[in-house]
Amino acid sequence: MDTDPRSAGTGRGAITADGCAVEVYLLLPPLGEAELISAAVPAGGSVLDLGCGTGRIARGLVERGYDVVGVDQSAEMLAHAADIATVHAPIAGLDLGRRFYAVLLASNLLNTPDDAERRAILATTARHLEPGGVVLAQWHPPEWFDTASDGAGGALGALRVE
Protein backbone atom coordinates (compact mmCIF):
# COMPACT_ATOMS: atom_id res chain seq x y z
CA MET A 1 0.00 0.00 0.00
CA ASP A 2 1.53 3.33 -0.99
CA THR A 3 1.49 6.38 1.20
CA ASP A 4 -1.60 8.44 0.49
CA PRO A 5 -1.11 12.13 1.38
CA ARG A 6 -4.79 12.30 2.37
CA SER A 7 -4.20 9.71 5.09
CA ALA A 8 -0.87 10.98 6.41
CA GLY A 9 -0.97 10.80 10.18
CA THR A 10 0.63 13.17 12.62
CA GLY A 11 1.77 13.00 16.20
CA ARG A 12 4.64 11.75 18.29
CA GLY A 13 6.49 8.62 17.33
CA ALA A 14 6.40 6.48 14.21
CA ILE A 15 3.76 7.00 11.54
CA THR A 16 3.18 4.01 9.25
CA ALA A 17 3.14 4.28 5.44
CA ASP A 18 -0.67 4.24 5.49
CA GLY A 19 -0.84 7.11 8.00
CA CYS A 20 -1.34 5.29 11.31
CA ALA A 21 0.30 6.60 14.47
CA VAL A 22 1.85 3.59 16.20
CA GLU A 23 1.47 5.22 19.63
CA VAL A 24 -2.31 5.45 19.13
CA TYR A 25 -2.53 1.72 18.42
CA LEU A 26 -0.54 1.02 21.57
CA LEU A 27 -3.23 2.86 23.57
CA LEU A 28 -6.14 0.85 22.16
CA PRO A 29 -7.45 -1.65 24.72
CA PRO A 30 -8.82 -5.08 23.82
CA LEU A 31 -12.52 -4.53 23.11
CA GLY A 32 -13.76 -8.11 23.40
CA GLU A 33 -12.49 -9.22 20.00
CA ALA A 34 -10.74 -12.35 21.35
CA GLU A 35 -13.96 -13.45 23.03
CA LEU A 36 -15.97 -12.93 19.83
CA ILE A 37 -13.39 -14.81 17.76
CA SER A 38 -13.28 -17.65 20.30
CA ALA A 39 -17.01 -18.14 19.77
CA ALA A 40 -16.42 -18.70 16.03
CA VAL A 41 -13.13 -20.63 16.04
CA PRO A 42 -12.63 -24.05 17.67
CA ALA A 43 -10.28 -24.13 20.65
CA GLY A 44 -6.65 -24.36 19.56
CA GLY A 45 -7.53 -23.51 15.94
CA SER A 46 -5.24 -21.66 13.58
CA VAL A 47 -5.80 -17.95 12.98
CA LEU A 48 -4.21 -15.59 10.45
CA ASP A 49 -4.52 -11.99 11.65
CA LEU A 50 -4.12 -9.76 8.58
CA GLY A 51 -3.28 -6.19 9.54
CA CYS A 52 -2.39 -7.26 13.09
CA GLY A 53 -0.66 -3.96 13.93
CA THR A 54 0.80 -4.10 17.42
CA GLY A 55 -0.78 -7.51 18.12
CA ARG A 56 -3.64 -6.24 20.27
CA ILE A 57 -6.11 -8.91 19.07
CA ALA A 58 -3.57 -11.66 18.26
CA ARG A 59 -2.12 -11.51 21.77
CA GLY A 60 -5.50 -12.26 23.36
CA LEU A 61 -5.96 -15.23 21.03
CA VAL A 62 -2.49 -16.64 21.80
CA GLU A 63 -3.32 -16.35 25.51
CA ARG A 64 -6.42 -18.49 24.82
CA GLY A 65 -4.34 -21.22 23.14
CA TYR A 66 -4.85 -20.39 19.46
CA ASP A 67 -2.13 -20.89 16.84
CA VAL A 68 -1.86 -17.30 15.57
CA VAL A 69 0.24 -15.69 12.86
CA GLY A 70 -0.01 -11.90 12.55
CA VAL A 71 0.84 -10.07 9.32
CA ASP A 72 1.49 -6.37 8.93
CA GLN A 73 3.46 -4.24 6.49
CA SER A 74 4.66 -1.92 9.26
CA ALA A 75 7.88 -2.93 11.00
CA GLU A 76 7.15 -0.18 13.55
CA MET A 77 3.84 -1.83 14.48
CA LEU A 78 5.31 -5.35 14.56
CA ALA A 79 8.12 -4.22 16.86
CA HIS A 80 5.43 -4.14 19.58
CA ALA A 81 4.22 -7.67 18.74
CA ALA A 82 7.49 -9.50 19.36
CA ASP A 83 5.73 -11.93 21.74
CA ILE A 84 3.63 -13.44 18.91
CA ALA A 85 4.47 -15.06 15.57
CA THR A 86 4.49 -12.33 12.92
CA VAL A 87 5.32 -11.78 9.28
CA HIS A 88 6.45 -8.38 8.00
CA ALA A 89 4.95 -8.14 4.50
CA PRO A 90 2.32 -6.41 2.41
CA ILE A 91 -0.96 -8.30 2.60
CA ALA A 92 -1.88 -8.01 -1.07
CA GLY A 93 -0.11 -10.88 -2.83
CA LEU A 94 0.97 -12.60 0.41
CA ASP A 95 1.43 -16.38 0.22
CA LEU A 96 2.57 -18.09 3.42
CA GLY A 97 2.20 -21.56 1.92
CA ARG A 98 -0.30 -22.68 4.54
CA ARG A 99 -3.98 -22.37 5.35
CA PHE A 100 -5.75 -21.30 8.53
CA TYR A 101 -9.12 -22.14 10.03
CA ALA A 102 -9.82 -18.42 10.48
CA VAL A 103 -8.59 -15.32 8.70
CA LEU A 104 -9.10 -11.94 10.41
CA LEU A 105 -9.40 -8.75 8.39
CA ALA A 106 -8.86 -5.41 10.10
CA SER A 107 -11.36 -2.73 9.07
CA ASN A 108 -8.81 -0.64 7.18
CA LEU A 109 -8.24 -3.55 4.78
CA LEU A 110 -11.88 -3.63 3.74
CA ASN A 111 -12.24 0.14 3.69
CA THR A 112 -9.40 0.82 1.28
CA PRO A 113 -10.70 3.03 -1.53
CA ASP A 114 -8.53 1.19 -4.08
CA ASP A 115 -10.64 -1.58 -5.69
CA ALA A 116 -7.57 -3.45 -6.98
CA GLU A 117 -5.96 -3.39 -3.53
CA ARG A 118 -9.16 -4.63 -1.90
CA ARG A 119 -9.47 -7.47 -4.44
CA ALA A 120 -5.85 -8.47 -3.84
CA ILE A 121 -6.43 -8.51 -0.07
CA LEU A 122 -9.54 -10.66 -0.50
CA ALA A 123 -7.58 -13.02 -2.78
CA THR A 124 -4.92 -13.32 -0.05
CA THR A 125 -7.70 -14.12 2.41
CA ALA A 126 -9.11 -16.87 0.18
CA ARG A 127 -5.64 -18.33 -0.50
CA HIS A 128 -5.00 -18.78 3.24
CA LEU A 129 -8.42 -20.09 4.31
CA GLU A 130 -8.92 -23.79 5.07
CA PRO A 131 -11.94 -25.46 3.43
CA GLY A 132 -14.82 -24.90 5.85
CA GLY A 133 -12.91 -22.13 7.62
CA VAL A 134 -14.22 -18.68 8.50
CA VAL A 135 -13.36 -15.12 7.56
CA LEU A 136 -13.93 -12.65 10.39
CA ALA A 137 -13.90 -9.00 9.37
CA GLN A 138 -13.86 -5.94 11.59
CA TRP A 139 -16.31 -3.33 10.42
CA HIS A 140 -17.26 0.16 11.54
CA PRO A 141 -20.46 1.74 10.22
CA PRO A 142 -19.69 4.49 7.68
CA GLU A 143 -21.40 7.01 9.97
CA TRP A 144 -18.69 6.45 12.58
CA PHE A 145 -16.05 7.72 10.15
CA ASP A 146 -18.23 10.70 9.23
CA THR A 147 -18.54 11.81 12.84
CA ALA A 148 -14.85 11.21 13.52
CA SER A 149 -13.78 13.24 10.49
CA ASP A 150 -16.15 16.17 11.01
CA GLY A 151 -14.77 16.95 14.45
CA ALA A 152 -17.56 15.30 16.45
CA GLY A 153 -15.21 12.40 17.18
CA GLY A 154 -15.77 8.82 18.08
CA ALA A 155 -14.60 6.37 20.71
CA LEU A 156 -12.70 3.10 20.69
CA GLY A 157 -12.94 1.86 24.23
CA ALA A 158 -11.71 4.65 26.49
CA LEU A 159 -9.75 6.26 23.63
CA ARG A 160 -11.46 9.26 22.02
CA VAL A 161 -10.80 9.72 18.29
CA GLU A 162 -11.05 13.10 16.60
Coordinates of C-alpha atoms in Angstrom, one line a residue:
M1 CA 0.0 0.0 0.0
D2 CA 1.5 3.3 -1.0
T3 CA 1.5 6.4 1.2
D4 CA -1.6 8.4 0.5
P5 CA -1.1 12.1 1.4
R6 CA -4.8 12.3 2.4
S7 CA -4.2 9.7 5.1
A8 CA -0.9 11.0 6.4
G9 CA -1.0 10.8 10.2
T10 CA 0.6 13.2 12.6
G11 CA 1.8 13.0 16.2
R12 CA 4.6 11.8 18.3
G13 CA 6.5 8.6 17.3
A14 CA 6.4 6.5 14.2
I15 CA 3.8 7.0 11.5
T16 CA 3.2 4.0 9.3
A17 CA 3.1 4.3 5.4
D18 CA -0.7 4.2 5.5
G19 CA -0.8 7.1 8.0
C20 CA -1.3 5.3 11.3
A21 CA 0.3 6.6 14.5
V22 CA 1.8 3.6 16.2
E23 CA 1.5 5.2 19.6
V24 CA -2.3 5.5 19.1
Y25 CA -2.5 1.7 18.4
L26 CA -0.5 1.0 21.6
L27 CA -3.2 2.9 23.6
L28 CA -6.1 0.8 22.2
P29 CA -7.4 -1.7 24.7
P30 CA -8.8 -5.1 23.8
L31 CA -12.5 -4.5 23.1
G32 CA -13.8 -8.1 23.4
E33 CA -12.5 -9.2 20.0
A34 CA -10.7 -12.3 21.3
E35 CA -14.0 -13.5 23.0
L36 CA -16.0 -12.9 19.8
I37 CA -13.4 -14.8 17.8
S38 CA -13.3 -17.7 20.3
A39 CA -17.0 -18.1 19.8
A40 CA -16.4 -18.7 16.0
V41 CA -13.1 -20.6 16.0
P42 CA -12.6 -24.0 17.7
A43 CA -10.3 -24.1 20.6
G44 CA -6.6 -24.4 19.6
G45 CA -7.5 -23.5 15.9
S46 CA -5.2 -21.7 13.6
V47 CA -5.8 -18.0 13.0
L48 CA -4.2 -15.6 10.5
D49 CA -4.5 -12.0 11.6
L50 CA -4.1 -9.8 8.6
G51 CA -3.3 -6.2 9.5
C52 CA -2.4 -7.3 13.1
G53 CA -0.7 -4.0 13.9
T54 CA 0.8 -4.1 17.4
G55 CA -0.8 -7.5 18.1
R56 CA -3.6 -6.2 20.3
I57 CA -6.1 -8.9 19.1
A58 CA -3.6 -11.7 18.3
R59 CA -2.1 -11.5 21.8
G60 CA -5.5 -12.3 23.4
L61 CA -6.0 -15.2 21.0
V62 CA -2.5 -16.6 21.8
E63 CA -3.3 -16.4 25.5
R64 CA -6.4 -18.5 24.8
G65 CA -4.3 -21.2 23.1
Y66 CA -4.9 -20.4 19.5
D67 CA -2.1 -20.9 16.8
V68 CA -1.9 -17.3 15.6
V69 CA 0.2 -15.7 12.9
G70 CA 0.0 -11.9 12.5
V71 CA 0.8 -10.1 9.3
D72 CA 1.5 -6.4 8.9
Q73 CA 3.5 -4.2 6.5
S74 CA 4.7 -1.9 9.3
A75 CA 7.9 -2.9 11.0
E76 CA 7.1 -0.2 13.6
M77 CA 3.8 -1.8 14.5
L78 CA 5.3 -5.3 14.6
A79 CA 8.1 -4.2 16.9
H80 CA 5.4 -4.1 19.6
A81 CA 4.2 -7.7 18.7
A82 CA 7.5 -9.5 19.4
D83 CA 5.7 -11.9 21.7
I84 CA 3.6 -13.4 18.9
A85 CA 4.5 -15.1 15.6
T86 CA 4.5 -12.3 12.9
V87 CA 5.3 -11.8 9.3
H88 CA 6.4 -8.4 8.0
A89 CA 4.9 -8.1 4.5
P90 CA 2.3 -6.4 2.4
I91 CA -1.0 -8.3 2.6
A92 CA -1.9 -8.0 -1.1
G93 CA -0.1 -10.9 -2.8
L94 CA 1.0 -12.6 0.4
D95 CA 1.4 -16.4 0.2
L96 CA 2.6 -18.1 3.4
G97 CA 2.2 -21.6 1.9
R98 CA -0.3 -22.7 4.5
R99 CA -4.0 -22.4 5.4
F100 CA -5.7 -21.3 8.5
Y101 CA -9.1 -22.1 10.0
A102 CA -9.8 -18.4 10.5
V103 CA -8.6 -15.3 8.7
L104 CA -9.1 -11.9 10.4
L105 CA -9.4 -8.8 8.4
A106 CA -8.9 -5.4 10.1
S107 CA -11.4 -2.7 9.1
N108 CA -8.8 -0.6 7.2
L109 CA -8.2 -3.6 4.8
L110 CA -11.9 -3.6 3.7
N111 CA -12.2 0.1 3.7
T112 CA -9.4 0.8 1.3
P113 CA -10.7 3.0 -1.5
D114 CA -8.5 1.2 -4.1
D115 CA -10.6 -1.6 -5.7
A116 CA -7.6 -3.4 -7.0
E117 CA -6.0 -3.4 -3.5
R118 CA -9.2 -4.6 -1.9
R119 CA -9.5 -7.5 -4.4
A120 CA -5.8 -8.5 -3.8
I121 CA -6.4 -8.5 -0.1
L122 CA -9.5 -10.7 -0.5
A123 CA -7.6 -13.0 -2.8
T124 CA -4.9 -13.3 0.0
T125 CA -7.7 -14.1 2.4
A126 CA -9.1 -16.9 0.2
R127 CA -5.6 -18.3 -0.5
H128 CA -5.0 -18.8 3.2
L129 CA -8.4 -20.1 4.3
E130 CA -8.9 -23.8 5.1
P131 CA -11.9 -25.5 3.4
G132 CA -14.8 -24.9 5.9
G133 CA -12.9 -22.1 7.6
V134 CA -14.2 -18.7 8.5
V135 CA -13.4 -15.1 7.6
L136 CA -13.9 -12.7 10.4
A137 CA -13.9 -9.0 9.4
Q138 CA -13.9 -5.9 11.6
W139 CA -16.3 -3.3 10.4
H140 CA -17.3 0.2 11.5
P141 CA -20.5 1.7 10.2
P142 CA -19.7 4.5 7.7
E143 CA -21.4 7.0 10.0
W144 CA -18.7 6.4 12.6
F145 CA -16.0 7.7 10.1
D146 CA -18.2 10.7 9.2
T147 CA -18.5 11.8 12.8
A148 CA -14.8 11.2 13.5
S149 CA -13.8 13.2 10.5
D150 CA -16.2 16.2 11.0
G151 CA -14.8 17.0 14.5
A152 CA -17.6 15.3 16.4
G153 CA -15.2 12.4 17.2
G154 CA -15.8 8.8 18.1
A155 CA -14.6 6.4 20.7
L156 CA -12.7 3.1 20.7
G157 CA -12.9 1.9 24.2
A158 CA -11.7 4.6 26.5
L159 CA -9.8 6.3 23.6
R160 CA -11.5 9.3 22.0
V161 CA -10.8 9.7 18.3
E162 CA -11.1 13.1 16.6

